[in-house]
Amino acid sequence: MAARGTGGAAAGSRGPWIAWLVVLGVLLALGGGLASCVASETGHMPGDSMERAWDTPYDKPAAPYGNAAWVVGDTVVRSRFDAVTGFDARTGARRWEYAVPGRAEICATSGVGGGAAPGDTADAVALIGLMDPGTGGRTGQAGKGCATVAAIDLKTGRELWRTTRTPGDTDPEDATGVLATGSGLAVLRDEDAQWDEDPGRRTRPVLPGDRALRAFDPRTGAPRWKAAVPDGCVPRAVAVAPERVLAALRCATEAKLAAFDPATGKELWTSALGARRPVDPKAVVSFLSAEPTVLMVQDAVPHGLHAFVGFGADGRRQGEFQLGSGAVAVADGKVFDSSGSGVTAVDPATGKELWTSESWGSWREATAMHADDGRVSVFTRSRKGLDELYVLDAATGEEVDRRTFDRDTDDGNEELAGLFRHEDLWIAARWGQGERRPFSAYRTW
């Protein structure tokens, strides 16, 4: 009995300590939970956050033309009206700069943002158009248009070759869809400045067969072929797909799309853009993507076609669909649109929606998007809280990762012009009228 009494007294004496330990554990758990909540909400939670890896220095204000970006190997490249600059994709350090000679300005590019479908950079070459802006003013000399094309090595910044082209309007903001690269080709289109003023030109060949579309070796500049477009037509935009060179055409009575053999320049087919009625020749037409082939069409007549239109490799008109004003990406045969409070995937062959992701809230908008390797990455800007990265499965739209930017890291994310991936980094591109950092790189942690 004494033994039992002694044991009971010992157990009783431990009771208060156990109670205090329980209370302490609860407090520590609450504190840890609160700390985790605060860290998560401020973008400092390990495994849930984004950190800034590097920034390039602020750039001078840019013109509204000549802006584009590329990624080739471990180099990211930015063009503006007066220079092309390459940076190390791992550190952001400047590697090289191509300064535009004399008073010339970059008026067109083959890169993302240059008014063309994103080009293939397998040859590590970009095309830039150069113009003499003139002296301006009432008594000054007028500009000469976007009349020179130069090829730039994206790894070294060295000019590889140059040639001339026939320009149209002297306004560099109109020099869109002029240049394209891909499938081992560098392609340019010539123009006819009198096409609008002389209706008679629209009933016969407008541009000679050697001055409509021209293809070159991207590294050497050696001519590959020259192609004429159908009678009464002029090319308005070019793009290069793996098995065809594409040209949006402005013809006498309607706008069309033509395809050419990348090996010979032989015309493969020509298709109308409209399904029920012709699209007006003055419609605004541009390439969203070369492969799959998707065009943005904005008709110039009331109740005309205002939509994105897909075309098959044989020229057959396929899906017709609408996209909003948000960031858009094309990959894996799909078009991804971030205009709403989430991402929607569209099949350009049918025009039908494949999936829509869960909403991230009406207070949040996408600022840039990138799609590759079965993933869709979206940078978002919030009016209420912190910016976030969403990563979705490209096949299903299911969320596979979400990260929060801290208040220092999310600075400038509302002014993005493009988003690239390099190894474990997301690299955001910027340009605009004010001072901008051309690139910023981020990683998860």
Tab-separated table of C-alpha atoms in Angstrom:
chain	number	residue	atom	x	y	z
A	1	MET	CA	0.000	0.000	0.000
A	2	ALA	CA	2.885	2.355	0.820
A	3	ALA	CA	4.440	1.658	-2.536
A	4	ARG	CA	1.201	2.533	-4.253
A	5	GLY	CA	0.866	5.686	-2.182
A	6	THR	CA	4.424	6.838	-3.013
A	7	GLY	CA	3.880	6.246	-6.730
A	8	GLY	CA	0.631	8.205	-6.657
A	9	ALA	CA	2.321	11.140	-4.940
A	10	ALA	CA	5.061	11.182	-7.607
A	11	ALA	CA	2.490	11.093	-10.362
A	12	GLY	CA	0.582	13.897	-8.748
A	13	SER	CA	3.693	16.027	-8.487
A	14	ARG	CA	4.279	15.646	-12.238
A	15	GLY	CA	0.734	16.651	-13.135
A	16	PRO	CA	1.240	20.444	-13.133
A	17	TRP	CA	4.409	20.105	-15.230
A	18	ILE	CA	2.604	18.030	-17.804
A	19	ALA	CA	-0.189	20.594	-17.944
A	20	TRP	CA	2.302	23.404	-18.408
A	21	LEU	CA	4.064	21.471	-21.156
A	22	VAL	CA	0.755	20.936	-22.932
A	23	VAL	CA	-0.052	24.647	-22.678
A	24	LEU	CA	3.446	25.531	-23.917
A	25	GLY	CA	3.066	23.140	-26.873
A	26	VAL	CA	-0.273	24.680	-27.800
A	27	LEU	CA	1.210	28.190	-27.623
A	28	LEU	CA	4.185	27.145	-29.733
A	29	ALA	CA	1.875	25.533	-32.276
A	30	LEU	CA	-0.292	28.642	-32.434
A	31	GLY	CA	2.765	30.856	-32.740
A	32	GLY	CA	4.250	28.665	-35.430
A	33	GLY	CA	0.964	28.610	-37.319
A	34	LEU	CA	0.668	32.379	-37.039
A	35	ALA	CA	4.262	32.820	-38.213
A	36	SER	CA	3.659	30.469	-41.131
A	37	CYS	CA	0.505	32.356	-42.054
A	38	VAL	CA	2.299	35.707	-41.956
A	39	ALA	CA	5.254	34.332	-43.931
A	40	SER	CA	2.926	32.904	-46.552
A	41	GLU	CA	0.886	36.088	-46.843
A	42	THR	CA	4.003	38.244	-47.250
A	43	GLY	CA	5.766	35.968	-49.714
A	44	HIS	CA	8.432	34.668	-47.318
A	45	MET	CA	7.239	31.106	-46.779
A	46	PRO	CA	9.824	28.500	-47.870
A	47	GLY	CA	8.346	26.240	-50.522
A	48	ASP	CA	5.598	28.779	-51.256
A	49	SER	CA	7.417	31.874	-52.487
A	50	MET	CA	9.248	33.556	-55.378
A	51	GLU	CA	12.564	35.351	-55.033
A	52	ARG	CA	14.310	37.734	-57.389
A	53	ALA	CA	17.416	36.084	-58.877
A	54	TRP	CA	18.714	39.120	-60.799
A	55	ASP	CA	17.756	42.354	-62.535
A	56	THR	CA	19.309	44.137	-65.472
A	57	PRO	CA	19.918	47.864	-64.905
A	58	TYR	CA	17.203	50.351	-65.760
A	59	ASP	CA	17.080	51.272	-69.445
A	60	LYS	CA	16.414	54.628	-71.046
A	61	PRO	CA	12.859	55.260	-72.313
A	62	ALA	CA	12.152	53.328	-75.500
A	63	ALA	CA	10.348	54.275	-78.699
A	64	PRO	CA	7.055	52.528	-79.549
A	65	TYR	CA	8.829	50.534	-82.274
A	66	GLY	CA	11.883	48.294	-82.541
A	67	ASN	CA	11.073	46.436	-79.302
A	68	ALA	CA	11.491	42.664	-79.137
A	69	ALA	CA	13.029	39.897	-77.036
A	70	TRP	CA	14.596	36.487	-77.622
A	71	VAL	CA	16.094	33.652	-75.595
A	72	VAL	CA	18.778	31.534	-77.242
A	73	GLY	CA	20.801	29.095	-75.183
A	74	ASP	CA	22.007	30.879	-72.055
A	75	THR	CA	21.551	34.369	-73.520
A	76	VAL	CA	18.513	36.654	-73.310
A	77	VAL	CA	18.377	39.454	-75.858
A	78	ARG	CA	16.491	42.729	-75.971
A	79	SER	CA	16.114	45.116	-78.911
A	80	ARG	CA	14.986	48.735	-78.861
A	81	PHE	CA	15.013	51.441	-81.500
A	82	ASP	CA	18.719	52.211	-81.041
A	83	ALA	CA	20.423	48.970	-79.936
A	84	VAL	CA	20.282	45.209	-79.445
A	85	THR	CA	21.728	43.915	-76.159
A	86	GLY	CA	22.486	40.415	-74.912
A	87	PHE	CA	22.540	39.373	-71.238
A	88	ASP	CA	23.663	36.229	-69.401
A	89	ALA	CA	20.491	34.266	-68.606
A	90	ARG	CA	21.978	32.947	-65.336
A	91	THR	CA	23.277	36.222	-63.869
A	92	GLY	CA	21.781	39.113	-65.858
A	93	ALA	CA	25.268	40.446	-66.677
A	94	ARG	CA	25.532	42.226	-70.010
A	95	ARG	CA	27.420	40.155	-72.584
A	96	TRP	CA	27.332	42.293	-75.698
A	97	GLU	CA	25.631	45.222	-77.385
A	98	TYR	CA	24.998	45.982	-81.029
A	99	ALA	CA	24.690	49.749	-81.442
A	100	VAL	CA	22.708	50.808	-84.488
A	101	PRO	CA	25.104	52.618	-86.851
A	102	GLY	CA	24.787	56.341	-87.574
A	103	ARG	CA	21.352	57.895	-87.251
A	104	ALA	CA	19.525	54.720	-88.226
A	105	GLU	CA	16.782	53.265	-86.030
A	106	ILE	CA	15.395	49.759	-85.658
A	107	CYS	CA	11.944	49.764	-87.245
A	108	ALA	CA	11.085	46.042	-87.380
A	109	THR	CA	12.218	42.761	-85.811
A	110	SER	CA	11.608	39.040	-86.123
A	111	GLY	CA	11.288	38.508	-82.365
A	112	VAL	CA	8.528	38.348	-79.787
A	113	GLY	CA	6.997	41.823	-79.716
A	114	GLY	CA	8.118	42.709	-83.225
A	115	GLY	CA	4.692	42.338	-84.798
A	116	ALA	CA	5.491	38.790	-85.963
A	117	ALA	CA	4.700	35.309	-84.761
A	118	PRO	CA	7.392	34.074	-82.350
A	119	GLY	CA	10.217	32.785	-84.522
A	120	ASP	CA	12.477	29.762	-84.255
A	121	THR	CA	15.857	30.736	-82.773
A	122	ALA	CA	17.556	27.416	-83.521
A	123	ASP	CA	19.949	29.234	-85.868
A	124	ALA	CA	20.643	31.868	-83.165
A	125	VAL	CA	19.856	34.636	-85.658
A	126	ALA	CA	17.421	37.539	-85.449
A	127	LEU	CA	16.464	39.929	-88.227
A	128	ILE	CA	16.133	43.652	-87.631
A	129	GLY	CA	14.879	46.306	-90.012
A	130	LEU	CA	16.737	49.624	-90.141
A	131	MET	CA	15.465	53.009	-91.278
A	132	ASP	CA	16.816	56.486	-91.761
A	133	PRO	CA	14.354	58.597	-89.761
A	134	GLY	CA	15.175	61.815	-91.683
A	135	THR	CA	15.544	65.175	-90.051
A	136	GLY	CA	11.806	65.796	-89.611
A	137	GLY	CA	9.985	69.114	-89.431
A	138	ARG	CA	8.383	71.114	-92.204
A	139	THR	CA	11.665	71.735	-93.979
A	140	GLY	CA	13.455	68.599	-92.898
A	141	GLN	CA	14.184	65.542	-94.994
A	142	ALA	CA	11.570	62.799	-94.843
A	143	GLY	CA	12.517	59.354	-93.622
A	144	LYS	CA	13.280	56.586	-96.102
A	145	GLY	CA	11.179	53.859	-94.555
A	146	CYS	CA	12.235	50.462	-93.242
A	147	ALA	CA	14.521	49.798	-96.211
A	148	THR	CA	17.470	47.834	-94.767
A	149	VAL	CA	17.519	44.380	-93.149
A	150	ALA	CA	20.386	43.143	-90.976
A	151	ALA	CA	20.934	39.699	-89.460
A	152	ILE	CA	22.306	39.638	-85.898
A	153	ASP	CA	23.999	36.686	-84.188
A	154	LEU	CA	22.066	36.388	-80.925
A	155	LYS	CA	24.990	34.744	-79.121
A	156	THR	CA	27.638	37.357	-79.958
A	157	GLY	CA	25.824	40.468	-81.189
A	158	ARG	CA	27.803	40.396	-84.423
A	159	GLU	CA	26.129	41.596	-87.615
A	160	LEU	CA	26.251	38.674	-90.046
A	161	TRP	CA	24.930	40.246	-93.234
A	162	ARG	CA	22.531	42.854	-94.552
A	163	THR	CA	20.354	43.481	-97.580
A	164	THR	CA	17.799	46.007	-98.801
A	165	ARG	CA	14.049	45.803	-99.209
A	166	THR	CA	11.296	47.904	-100.751
A	167	PRO	CA	9.536	49.753	-97.916
A	168	GLY	CA	6.015	51.087	-97.847
A	169	ASP	CA	4.910	53.759	-95.386
A	170	THR	CA	7.738	55.692	-93.719
A	171	ASP	CA	6.068	55.365	-90.283
A	172	PRO	CA	8.056	52.697	-88.370
A	173	GLU	CA	4.995	51.806	-86.312
A	174	ASP	CA	3.455	50.408	-89.514
A	175	ALA	CA	6.419	48.122	-90.221
A	176	THR	CA	4.916	45.023	-88.601
A	177	GLY	CA	5.085	41.455	-89.847
A	178	VAL	CA	7.956	42.434	-92.140
A	179	LEU	CA	10.533	39.831	-91.043
A	180	ALA	CA	10.438	36.201	-89.925
A	181	THR	CA	12.833	33.363	-89.090
A	182	GLY	CA	12.434	29.619	-88.755
A	183	SER	CA	13.060	26.268	-90.454
A	184	GLY	CA	16.566	27.360	-91.417
A	185	LEU	CA	15.291	30.451	-93.245
A	186	ALA	CA	15.321	34.217	-92.886
A	187	VAL	CA	12.330	35.678	-94.741
A	188	LEU	CA	11.358	39.242	-95.591
A	189	ARG	CA	8.525	40.838	-97.503
A	190	ASP	CA	8.638	43.813	-99.845
A	191	GLU	CA	5.930	46.444	-100.061
A	192	ASP	CA	4.209	48.721	-102.581
A	193	ALA	CA	3.541	52.195	-101.228
A	194	GLN	CA	1.182	53.037	-104.141
A	195	TRP	CA	-1.121	50.039	-103.751
A	196	ASP	CA	-3.811	52.084	-101.967
A	197	GLU	CA	-3.551	55.096	-104.250
A	198	ASP	CA	-3.681	53.262	-107.603
A	199	PRO	CA	-6.613	50.812	-107.882
A	200	GLY	CA	-5.414	49.790	-111.332
A	201	ARG	CA	-2.437	48.036	-109.767
A	202	ARG	CA	-4.762	45.545	-108.146
A	203	THR	CA	-5.686	43.804	-111.405
A	204	ARG	CA	-2.172	42.741	-112.376
A	205	PRO	CA	1.035	41.614	-110.687
A	206	VAL	CA	1.780	44.388	-108.217
A	207	LEU	CA	5.276	43.386	-107.165
A	208	PRO	CA	7.718	41.654	-109.539
A	209	GLY	CA	8.281	37.992	-108.802
A	210	ASP	CA	11.678	38.787	-107.321
A	211	ARG	CA	10.373	41.538	-105.010
A	212	ALA	CA	7.472	40.033	-103.054
A	213	LEU	CA	8.802	37.378	-100.677
A	214	ARG	CA	12.484	36.558	-100.385
A	215	ALA	CA	14.232	33.879	-98.334
A	216	PHE	CA	17.887	33.777	-97.268
A	217	ASP	CA	20.263	31.551	-95.379
A	218	PRO	CA	20.037	32.962	-91.838
A	219	ARG	CA	23.771	32.641	-91.123
A	220	THR	CA	25.342	33.656	-94.446
A	221	GLY	CA	22.669	35.738	-96.162
A	222	ALA	CA	22.934	33.606	-99.306
A	223	PRO	CA	19.668	33.899	-101.302
A	224	ARG	CA	17.510	30.766	-101.126
A	225	TRP	CA	14.537	31.724	-103.270
A	226	LYS	CA	12.212	34.501	-104.425
A	227	ALA	CA	8.454	34.122	-104.678
A	228	ALA	CA	5.680	36.048	-106.355
A	229	VAL	CA	2.271	36.412	-104.738
A	230	PRO	CA	-1.026	36.067	-106.645
A	231	ASP	CA	-1.897	38.810	-109.128
A	232	GLY	CA	-3.325	41.943	-107.573
A	233	CYS	CA	-2.012	41.087	-104.111
A	234	VAL	CA	0.694	42.400	-101.793
A	235	PRO	CA	2.042	40.603	-98.705
A	236	ARG	CA	1.066	42.246	-95.419
A	237	ALA	CA	2.700	39.891	-92.891
A	238	VAL	CA	4.999	36.862	-92.994
A	239	ALA	CA	5.640	33.893	-90.692
A	240	VAL	CA	7.567	30.631	-90.929
A	241	ALA	CA	6.157	27.247	-89.912
A	242	PRO	CA	8.146	23.992	-90.011
A	243	GLU	CA	6.808	22.963	-93.437
A	244	ARG	CA	5.626	26.205	-95.028
A	245	VAL	CA	6.279	29.925	-95.277
A	246	LEU	CA	3.110	31.914	-94.701
A	247	ALA	CA	2.030	35.311	-96.004
A	248	ALA	CA	-1.090	37.266	-95.131
A	249	LEU	CA	-2.143	38.948	-98.395
A	250	ARG	CA	-3.975	42.127	-99.228
A	251	CYS	CA	-5.654	41.549	-102.583
A	252	ALA	CA	-7.944	43.525	-104.908
A	253	THR	CA	-11.230	42.344	-103.420
A	254	GLU	CA	-10.369	40.565	-100.174
A	255	ALA	CA	-7.694	39.546	-97.684
A	256	LYS	CA	-6.204	36.062	-98.049
A	257	LEU	CA	-3.597	33.686	-96.644
A	258	ALA	CA	-0.968	31.993	-98.823
A	259	ALA	CA	1.601	29.279	-98.154
A	260	PHE	CA	4.901	28.622	-99.924
A	261	ASP	CA	7.290	25.668	-100.019
A	262	PRO	CA	10.203	26.516	-97.652
A	263	ALA	CA	12.664	24.689	-99.925
A	264	THR	CA	11.728	26.298	-103.254
A	265	GLY	CA	9.322	29.185	-102.634
A	266	LYS	CA	6.669	27.521	-104.809
A	267	GLU	CA	3.129	28.568	-103.910
A	268	LEU	CA	1.346	25.702	-102.151
A	269	TRP	CA	-2.096	27.172	-101.648
A	270	THR	CA	-4.077	30.381	-101.160
A	271	SER	CA	-7.139	30.553	-98.908
A	272	ALA	CA	-9.795	33.136	-98.124
A	273	LEU	CA	-9.925	34.393	-94.534
A	274	GLY	CA	-13.695	34.692	-94.323
A	275	ALA	CA	-16.107	31.757	-94.075
A	276	ARG	CA	-19.339	33.403	-95.230
A	277	ARG	CA	-18.120	36.480	-97.040
A	278	PRO	CA	-14.803	38.038	-98.076
A	279	VAL	CA	-12.719	39.917	-95.534
A	280	ASP	CA	-12.100	43.494	-96.646
A	281	PRO	CA	-8.613	44.085	-98.132
A	282	LYS	CA	-7.986	46.854	-95.594
A	283	ALA	CA	-8.572	44.524	-92.650
A	284	VAL	CA	-5.851	44.340	-90.008
A	285	VAL	CA	-4.365	40.844	-90.160
A	286	SER	CA	-1.461	39.495	-88.083
A	287	PHE	CA	-0.047	36.122	-87.055
A	288	LEU	CA	-0.616	34.948	-83.518
A	289	SER	CA	1.206	31.716	-84.327
A	290	ALA	CA	2.816	30.061	-87.337
A	291	GLU	CA	2.437	26.480	-86.030
A	292	PRO	CA	-0.405	25.916	-85.445
A	293	THR	CA	-1.340	28.637	-87.930
A	294	VAL	CA	-3.542	31.202	-86.189
A	295	LEU	CA	-4.347	34.679	-87.503
A	296	MET	CA	-5.942	37.643	-85.784
A	297	VAL	CA	-8.418	39.268	-88.185
A	298	GLN	CA	-10.014	42.678	-87.629
A	299	ASP	CA	-12.231	43.471	-90.595
A	300	ALA	CA	-12.511	47.053	-91.797
A	301	VAL	CA	-16.262	46.947	-92.539
A	302	PRO	CA	-19.267	47.034	-90.170
A	303	HIS	CA	-20.305	43.597	-88.923
A	304	GLY	CA	-17.176	42.124	-90.464
A	305	LEU	CA	-14.994	39.374	-89.055
A	306	HIS	CA	-13.304	40.195	-85.744
A	307	ALA	CA	-11.853	36.937	-84.506
A	308	PHE	CA	-8.907	34.582	-84.363
A	309	VAL	CA	-8.932	32.001	-87.141
A	310	GLY	CA	-7.023	28.723	-87.386
A	311	PHE	CA	-5.825	27.146	-90.646
A	312	GLY	CA	-4.649	23.598	-91.304
A	313	ALA	CA	-1.411	22.636	-93.028
A	314	ASP	CA	-3.436	22.162	-96.246
A	315	GLY	CA	-4.894	25.675	-96.100
A	316	ARG	CA	-8.333	24.661	-94.918
A	317	ARG	CA	-10.024	27.199	-92.712
A	318	GLN	CA	-10.549	25.684	-89.257
A	319	GLY	CA	-11.712	27.071	-85.932
A	320	GLU	CA	-12.869	30.623	-85.312
A	321	PHE	CA	-12.779	31.965	-81.769
A	322	GLN	CA	-12.511	35.055	-79.599
A	323	LEU	CA	-9.770	36.036	-77.184
A	324	GLY	CA	-9.676	38.873	-74.707
A	325	SER	CA	-7.011	41.515	-74.169
A	326	GLY	CA	-4.943	39.524	-71.675
A	327	ALA	CA	-1.697	37.636	-72.123
A	328	VAL	CA	-1.796	34.840	-74.718
A	329	ALA	CA	0.515	31.874	-75.320
A	330	VAL	CA	0.566	29.094	-77.925
A	331	ALA	CA	2.053	25.636	-77.321
A	332	ASP	CA	1.249	21.949	-77.782
A	333	GLY	CA	-1.284	22.796	-80.497
A	334	LYS	CA	-3.347	24.926	-78.095
A	335	VAL	CA	-3.996	28.636	-77.557
A	336	PHE	CA	-3.995	29.759	-73.915
A	337	ASP	CA	-5.877	32.935	-72.990
A	338	SER	CA	-5.613	34.685	-69.613
A	339	SER	CA	-8.111	37.480	-70.180
A	340	GLY	CA	-10.566	36.437	-67.483
A	341	SER	CA	-10.018	35.424	-63.878
A	342	GLY	CA	-8.172	32.299	-64.972
A	343	VAL	CA	-6.752	30.597	-68.054
A	344	THR	CA	-8.766	29.118	-70.909
A	345	ALA	CA	-7.320	26.651	-73.424
A	346	VAL	CA	-8.700	26.706	-76.979
A	347	ASP	CA	-8.254	24.196	-79.804
A	348	PRO	CA	-7.556	26.330	-82.916
A	349	ALA	CA	-8.572	23.433	-85.158
A	350	THR	CA	-12.162	23.594	-83.881
A	351	GLY	CA	-12.386	26.927	-82.067
A	352	LYS	CA	-13.755	25.102	-79.013
A	353	GLU	CA	-12.676	25.588	-75.415
A	354	LEU	CA	-10.817	22.582	-74.025
A	355	TRP	CA	-10.725	23.642	-70.386
A	356	THR	CA	-10.879	26.625	-68.061
A	357	SER	CA	-8.791	26.759	-64.907
A	358	GLU	CA	-10.140	27.584	-61.476
A	359	SER	CA	-10.643	31.308	-60.946
A	360	TRP	CA	-7.943	33.269	-59.147
A	361	GLY	CA	-10.401	36.085	-58.354
A	362	SER	CA	-11.675	39.174	-60.125
A	363	TRP	CA	-9.158	41.352	-58.262
A	364	ARG	CA	-6.256	39.562	-59.941
A	365	GLU	CA	-5.136	39.861	-63.580
A	366	ALA	CA	-2.487	38.114	-65.648
A	367	THR	CA	0.488	40.222	-66.718
A	368	ALA	CA	2.513	37.626	-68.652
A	369	MET	CA	2.249	33.982	-69.642
A	370	HIS	CA	4.565	31.290	-70.975
A	371	ALA	CA	3.729	27.768	-72.146
A	372	ASP	CA	6.078	24.860	-72.853
A	373	ASP	CA	6.909	21.324	-71.727
A	374	GLY	CA	3.306	20.640	-70.752
A	375	ARG	CA	3.082	23.571	-68.326
A	376	VAL	CA	1.456	27.010	-68.483
A	377	SER	CA	3.135	29.618	-66.250
A	378	VAL	CA	1.243	32.827	-65.460
A	379	PHE	CA	2.436	35.919	-63.613
A	380	THR	CA	-0.505	37.703	-61.993
A	381	ARG	CA	-0.969	41.143	-60.467
A	382	SER	CA	-3.318	41.686	-57.520
A	383	ARG	CA	-5.201	44.848	-56.605
A	384	LYS	CA	-5.636	43.575	-53.021
A	385	GLY	CA	-2.556	41.610	-52.067
A	386	LEU	CA	0.687	40.249	-53.460
A	387	ASP	CA	1.486	39.086	-56.962
A	388	GLU	CA	1.452	35.352	-57.587
A	389	LEU	CA	2.798	32.774	-60.031
A	390	TYR	CA	0.372	30.085	-61.167
A	391	VAL	CA	1.623	26.949	-62.942
A	392	LEU	CA	-1.014	24.834	-64.676
A	393	ASP	CA	-1.036	21.479	-66.421
A	394	ALA	CA	-1.376	22.349	-70.121
A	395	ALA	CA	-3.435	19.229	-70.808
A	396	THR	CA	-6.055	19.674	-68.075
A	397	GLY	CA	-5.764	23.160	-66.569
A	398	GLU	CA	-5.168	21.700	-63.116
A	399	GLU	CA	-3.018	23.826	-60.828
A	400	VAL	CA	0.338	22.153	-60.160
A	401	ASP	CA	2.085	24.996	-58.327
A	402	ARG	CA	1.396	28.440	-56.888
A	403	ARG	CA	3.939	30.877	-55.477
A	404	THR	CA	3.724	34.308	-53.857
A	405	PHE	CA	5.987	37.266	-54.634
A	406	ASP	CA	7.099	39.321	-51.648
A	407	ARG	CA	6.486	43.059	-51.695
A	408	ASP	CA	9.995	43.831	-52.949
A	409	THR	CA	10.056	41.102	-55.590
A	410	ASP	CA	6.732	41.989	-57.223
A	411	ASP	CA	7.832	45.538	-58.113
A	412	GLY	CA	7.299	46.189	-61.835
A	413	ASN	CA	5.298	43.058	-62.622
A	414	GLU	CA	2.421	45.074	-64.032
A	415	GLU	CA	4.498	46.269	-67.002
A	416	LEU	CA	5.599	42.978	-68.553
A	417	ALA	CA	5.916	42.428	-72.299
A	418	GLY	CA	6.933	38.773	-72.292
A	419	LEU	CA	7.850	35.783	-70.144
A	420	PHE	CA	10.530	33.177	-70.846
A	421	ARG	CA	11.891	30.074	-69.110
A	422	HIS	CA	15.571	29.200	-68.672
A	423	GLU	CA	16.378	26.194	-66.508
A	424	ASP	CA	14.856	27.001	-63.081
A	425	LEU	CA	14.281	30.691	-63.842
A	426	TRP	CA	11.293	32.666	-65.043
A	427	ILE	CA	12.625	35.665	-67.000
A	428	ALA	CA	10.275	38.625	-67.486
A	429	ALA	CA	10.810	41.152	-70.307
A	430	ARG	CA	9.750	44.810	-70.209
A	431	TRP	CA	9.722	47.828	-72.493
A	432	GLY	CA	7.770	51.047	-72.723
A	433	GLN	CA	7.905	54.825	-72.738
A	434	GLY	CA	9.312	55.223	-69.230
A	435	GLU	CA	12.416	53.765	-67.623
A	436	ARG	CA	12.234	49.983	-67.422
A	437	ARG	CA	14.460	47.097	-66.439
A	438	PRO	CA	14.701	45.111	-69.716
A	439	PHE	CA	14.780	41.790	-67.838
A	440	SER	CA	14.199	40.430	-64.342
A	441	ALA	CA	14.669	36.795	-63.354
A	442	TYR	CA	12.864	34.949	-60.574
A	443	ARG	CA	13.039	31.503	-59.010
A	444	THR	CA	10.960	29.556	-56.541
A	445	TRP	CA	12.153	28.869	-52.970
